[in-house]
Amino acid sequence: MKPVSPCVLLFRMEAARRETRHHLDRIHRQITGRAERRAATEKAKARSHRRGGSRWTRSDEQLFQDHVERLSFERRTEIAALARKLQHQERAITTMRLMLGDDAGKCGGVSLTVWGLSWRLIRAGGRDAGCRSRGALSSGVSEP
């Protein structure tokens, strides 16, 4: 079995952390979306508003917050498990970076441009053959 380069290991750890963070963010978006739909449905407005006037009142906001709290409570075990996993991953990445020391900068990193939805592999410093070949292949990202 071929030993794994520390750069490749760090790259994989960071990719796993990004995936966990994305999953946690998705859960929060689902909760707020459902809470907003429930609040709007529960308090359907039949009255007219002048142009540009907000239809979202303080009572609607309170109802929305109540729904968010209730939905978050229902999914608390899933959220707590993901939060613990994310915390564990961040500690492991920090430990790996400390072990690598100055070599961590040579590995580069991945940057996600959220609005453009484009992934770019950013290389800083030297070129490690293990990082260049395995990192790009393991994430499905091609080098520019």
mmCIF file of C-alpha atoms in Angstrom:
data_model
loop_
_atom_site.group_PDB
_atom_site.id
_atom_site.type_symbol
_atom_site.label_atom_id
_atom_site.label_comp_id
_atom_site.label_asym_id
_atom_site.label_seq_id
_atom_site.Cartn_x
_atom_site.Cartn_y
_atom_site.Cartn_z
ATOM 1 C CA MET A 1 0.000 0.000 0.000
ATOM 2 C CA LYS A 2 1.335 3.392 -1.004
ATOM 3 C CA PRO A 3 1.735 5.910 1.860
ATOM 4 C CA VAL A 4 -0.440 9.020 1.633
ATOM 5 C CA SER A 5 1.270 12.380 1.431
ATOM 6 C CA PRO A 6 0.475 14.749 4.337
ATOM 7 C CA CYS A 7 -0.611 17.321 1.737
ATOM 8 C CA VAL A 8 -3.127 14.913 0.264
ATOM 9 C CA LEU A 9 -4.369 14.026 3.726
ATOM 10 C CA LEU A 10 -4.797 17.700 4.626
ATOM 11 C CA PHE A 11 -6.582 18.343 1.326
ATOM 12 C CA ARG A 12 -9.019 15.477 1.982
ATOM 13 C CA MET A 13 -9.641 16.635 5.537
ATOM 14 C CA GLU A 14 -10.467 20.149 4.340
ATOM 15 C CA ALA A 15 -12.789 18.749 1.660
ATOM 16 C CA ALA A 16 -14.615 16.661 4.277
ATOM 17 C CA ARG A 17 -14.941 19.712 6.534
ATOM 18 C CA ARG A 18 -16.402 21.763 3.650
ATOM 19 C CA GLU A 19 -18.897 18.991 2.943
ATOM 20 C CA THR A 20 -19.973 18.825 6.599
ATOM 21 C CA ARG A 21 -20.307 22.632 6.763
ATOM 22 C CA HIS A 22 -22.376 22.581 3.560
ATOM 23 C CA HIS A 23 -24.665 19.895 5.026
ATOM 24 C CA LEU A 24 -25.156 21.910 8.220
ATOM 25 C CA ASP A 25 -25.902 25.065 6.216
ATOM 26 C CA ARG A 26 -28.405 23.136 4.071
ATOM 27 C CA ILE A 27 -30.268 22.028 7.202
ATOM 28 C CA HIS A 28 -30.466 25.630 8.445
ATOM 29 C CA ARG A 29 -31.747 26.803 5.048
ATOM 30 C CA GLN A 30 -34.391 24.057 5.062
ATOM 31 C CA ILE A 31 -35.525 25.033 8.553
ATOM 32 C CA THR A 32 -35.820 28.744 7.755
ATOM 33 C CA GLY A 33 -37.575 28.024 4.455
ATOM 34 C CA ARG A 34 -40.146 25.772 6.099
ATOM 35 C CA ALA A 35 -40.664 28.219 8.956
ATOM 36 C CA GLU A 36 -41.241 31.077 6.523
ATOM 37 C CA ARG A 37 -43.736 29.051 4.478
ATOM 38 C CA ARG A 38 -45.602 27.969 7.596
ATOM 39 C CA ALA A 39 -45.736 31.509 8.972
ATOM 40 C CA ALA A 40 -47.013 32.905 5.665
ATOM 41 C CA THR A 41 -49.609 30.156 5.311
ATOM 42 C CA GLU A 42 -50.763 30.410 8.896
ATOM 43 C CA LYS A 43 -51.260 34.135 8.710
ATOM 44 C CA ALA A 44 -52.499 34.679 5.193
ATOM 45 C CA LYS A 45 -53.298 38.320 4.668
ATOM 46 C CA ALA A 46 -56.511 39.402 3.029
ATOM 47 C CA ARG A 47 -56.033 43.106 3.605
ATOM 48 C CA SER A 48 -54.562 45.390 1.013
ATOM 49 C CA HIS A 49 -51.303 47.240 1.441
ATOM 50 C CA ARG A 50 -50.077 50.290 -0.311
ATOM 51 C CA ARG A 51 -47.337 49.908 -2.855
ATOM 52 C CA GLY A 52 -43.950 49.145 -1.418
ATOM 53 C CA GLY A 53 -45.403 48.528 2.012
ATOM 54 C CA SER A 54 -44.172 45.492 3.830
ATOM 55 C CA ARG A 55 -46.600 42.665 4.389
ATOM 56 C CA TRP A 56 -44.344 41.120 7.055
ATOM 57 C CA THR A 57 -45.460 42.386 10.473
ATOM 58 C CA ARG A 58 -43.955 41.968 13.933
ATOM 59 C CA SER A 59 -46.434 39.222 14.732
ATOM 60 C CA ASP A 60 -45.385 37.436 11.521
ATOM 61 C CA GLU A 61 -41.758 37.691 12.598
ATOM 62 C CA GLN A 62 -42.590 36.289 16.027
ATOM 63 C CA LEU A 63 -44.524 33.431 14.441
ATOM 64 C CA PHE A 64 -41.588 32.791 12.085
ATOM 65 C CA GLN A 65 -39.120 32.678 15.002
ATOM 66 C CA ASP A 66 -41.408 30.269 16.871
ATOM 67 C CA HIS A 67 -41.480 27.963 13.857
ATOM 68 C CA VAL A 68 -37.683 28.156 13.496
ATOM 69 C CA GLU A 69 -37.231 27.210 17.149
ATOM 70 C CA ARG A 70 -39.692 24.324 16.905
ATOM 71 C CA LEU A 71 -38.192 22.949 13.675
ATOM 72 C CA SER A 72 -34.662 23.321 15.067
ATOM 73 C CA PHE A 73 -35.736 21.442 18.187
ATOM 74 C CA GLU A 74 -37.163 18.637 16.056
ATOM 75 C CA ARG A 75 -33.835 18.264 14.216
ATOM 76 C CA ARG A 76 -31.613 18.988 17.228
ATOM 77 C CA THR A 77 -29.926 15.578 17.256
ATOM 78 C CA GLU A 78 -28.922 15.855 13.609
ATOM 79 C CA ILE A 79 -27.694 19.434 14.056
ATOM 80 C CA ALA A 80 -25.769 18.553 17.222
ATOM 81 C CA ALA A 81 -24.118 15.544 15.563
ATOM 82 C CA LEU A 82 -23.017 17.619 12.583
ATOM 83 C CA ALA A 83 -21.764 20.407 14.848
ATOM 84 C CA ARG A 84 -19.681 17.901 16.848
ATOM 85 C CA LYS A 85 -18.345 16.370 13.642
ATOM 86 C CA LEU A 86 -17.425 19.811 12.295
ATOM 87 C CA GLN A 87 -15.665 20.716 15.539
ATOM 88 C CA HIS A 88 -13.721 17.440 15.459
ATOM 89 C CA GLN A 89 -12.716 18.020 11.828
ATOM 90 C CA GLU A 90 -11.532 21.560 12.568
ATOM 91 C CA ARG A 91 -9.389 20.313 15.466
ATOM 92 C CA ALA A 92 -7.903 17.580 13.271
ATOM 93 C CA ILE A 93 -7.082 20.076 10.496
ATOM 94 C CA THR A 94 -5.487 22.455 12.989
ATOM 95 C CA THR A 95 -3.397 19.607 14.394
ATOM 96 C CA MET A 96 -2.322 18.551 10.894
ATOM 97 C CA ARG A 97 -1.350 22.122 10.001
ATOM 98 C CA LEU A 98 0.706 22.379 13.199
ATOM 99 C CA MET A 99 2.426 19.086 12.391
ATOM 100 C CA LEU A 100 3.219 20.239 8.844
ATOM 101 C CA GLY A 101 4.403 23.633 10.068
ATOM 102 C CA ASP A 102 5.797 25.695 7.183
ATOM 103 C CA ASP A 103 5.064 22.900 4.708
ATOM 104 C CA ALA A 104 1.297 23.507 5.073
ATOM 105 C CA GLY A 105 1.609 26.606 2.856
ATOM 106 C CA LYS A 106 3.184 24.525 0.104
ATOM 107 C CA CYS A 107 0.119 22.320 -0.122
ATOM 108 C CA GLY A 108 -2.167 25.120 -1.271
ATOM 109 C CA GLY A 109 -5.868 25.028 -0.715
ATOM 110 C CA VAL A 110 -9.202 25.063 -2.438
ATOM 111 C CA SER A 111 -11.182 28.231 -2.814
ATOM 112 C CA LEU A 112 -14.875 28.235 -3.588
ATOM 113 C CA THR A 113 -16.290 31.251 -5.326
ATOM 114 C CA VAL A 114 -19.836 30.887 -4.084
ATOM 115 C CA TRP A 115 -21.580 33.345 -6.370
ATOM 116 C CA GLY A 116 -19.854 32.131 -9.525
ATOM 117 C CA LEU A 117 -20.160 28.518 -8.357
ATOM 118 C CA SER A 118 -16.721 27.819 -9.733
ATOM 119 C CA TRP A 119 -14.057 25.795 -8.008
ATOM 120 C CA ARG A 120 -10.443 26.758 -8.452
ATOM 121 C CA LEU A 121 -7.414 24.997 -7.115
ATOM 122 C CA ILE A 122 -5.056 27.588 -5.692
ATOM 123 C CA ARG A 123 -1.450 26.631 -5.256
ATOM 124 C CA ALA A 124 0.805 28.658 -2.998
ATOM 125 C CA GLY A 125 4.554 28.208 -2.767
ATOM 126 C CA GLY A 126 6.221 25.034 -3.998
ATOM 127 C CA ARG A 127 4.730 22.248 -6.060
ATOM 128 C CA ASP A 128 4.383 18.912 -4.307
ATOM 129 C CA ALA A 129 3.756 16.117 -6.796
ATOM 130 C CA GLY A 130 1.447 14.338 -4.355
ATOM 131 C CA CYS A 131 -0.665 17.450 -3.841
ATOM 132 C CA ARG A 132 -0.835 18.328 -7.519
ATOM 133 C CA SER A 133 -1.888 14.939 -8.858
ATOM 134 C CA ARG A 134 -3.938 13.393 -6.051
ATOM 135 C CA GLY A 135 -5.556 16.623 -4.828
ATOM 136 C CA ALA A 136 -7.019 17.514 -8.185
ATOM 137 C CA LEU A 137 -8.225 13.973 -8.854
ATOM 138 C CA SER A 138 -9.762 13.336 -5.453
ATOM 139 C CA SER A 139 -11.930 16.447 -5.562
ATOM 140 C CA GLY A 140 -12.921 16.231 -9.220
ATOM 141 C CA VAL A 141 -11.300 19.602 -9.865
ATOM 142 C CA SER A 142 -9.012 20.066 -12.811
ATOM 143 C CA GLU A 143 -6.033 22.369 -12.653
ATOM 144 C CA PRO A 144 -6.264 25.579 -14.682
#
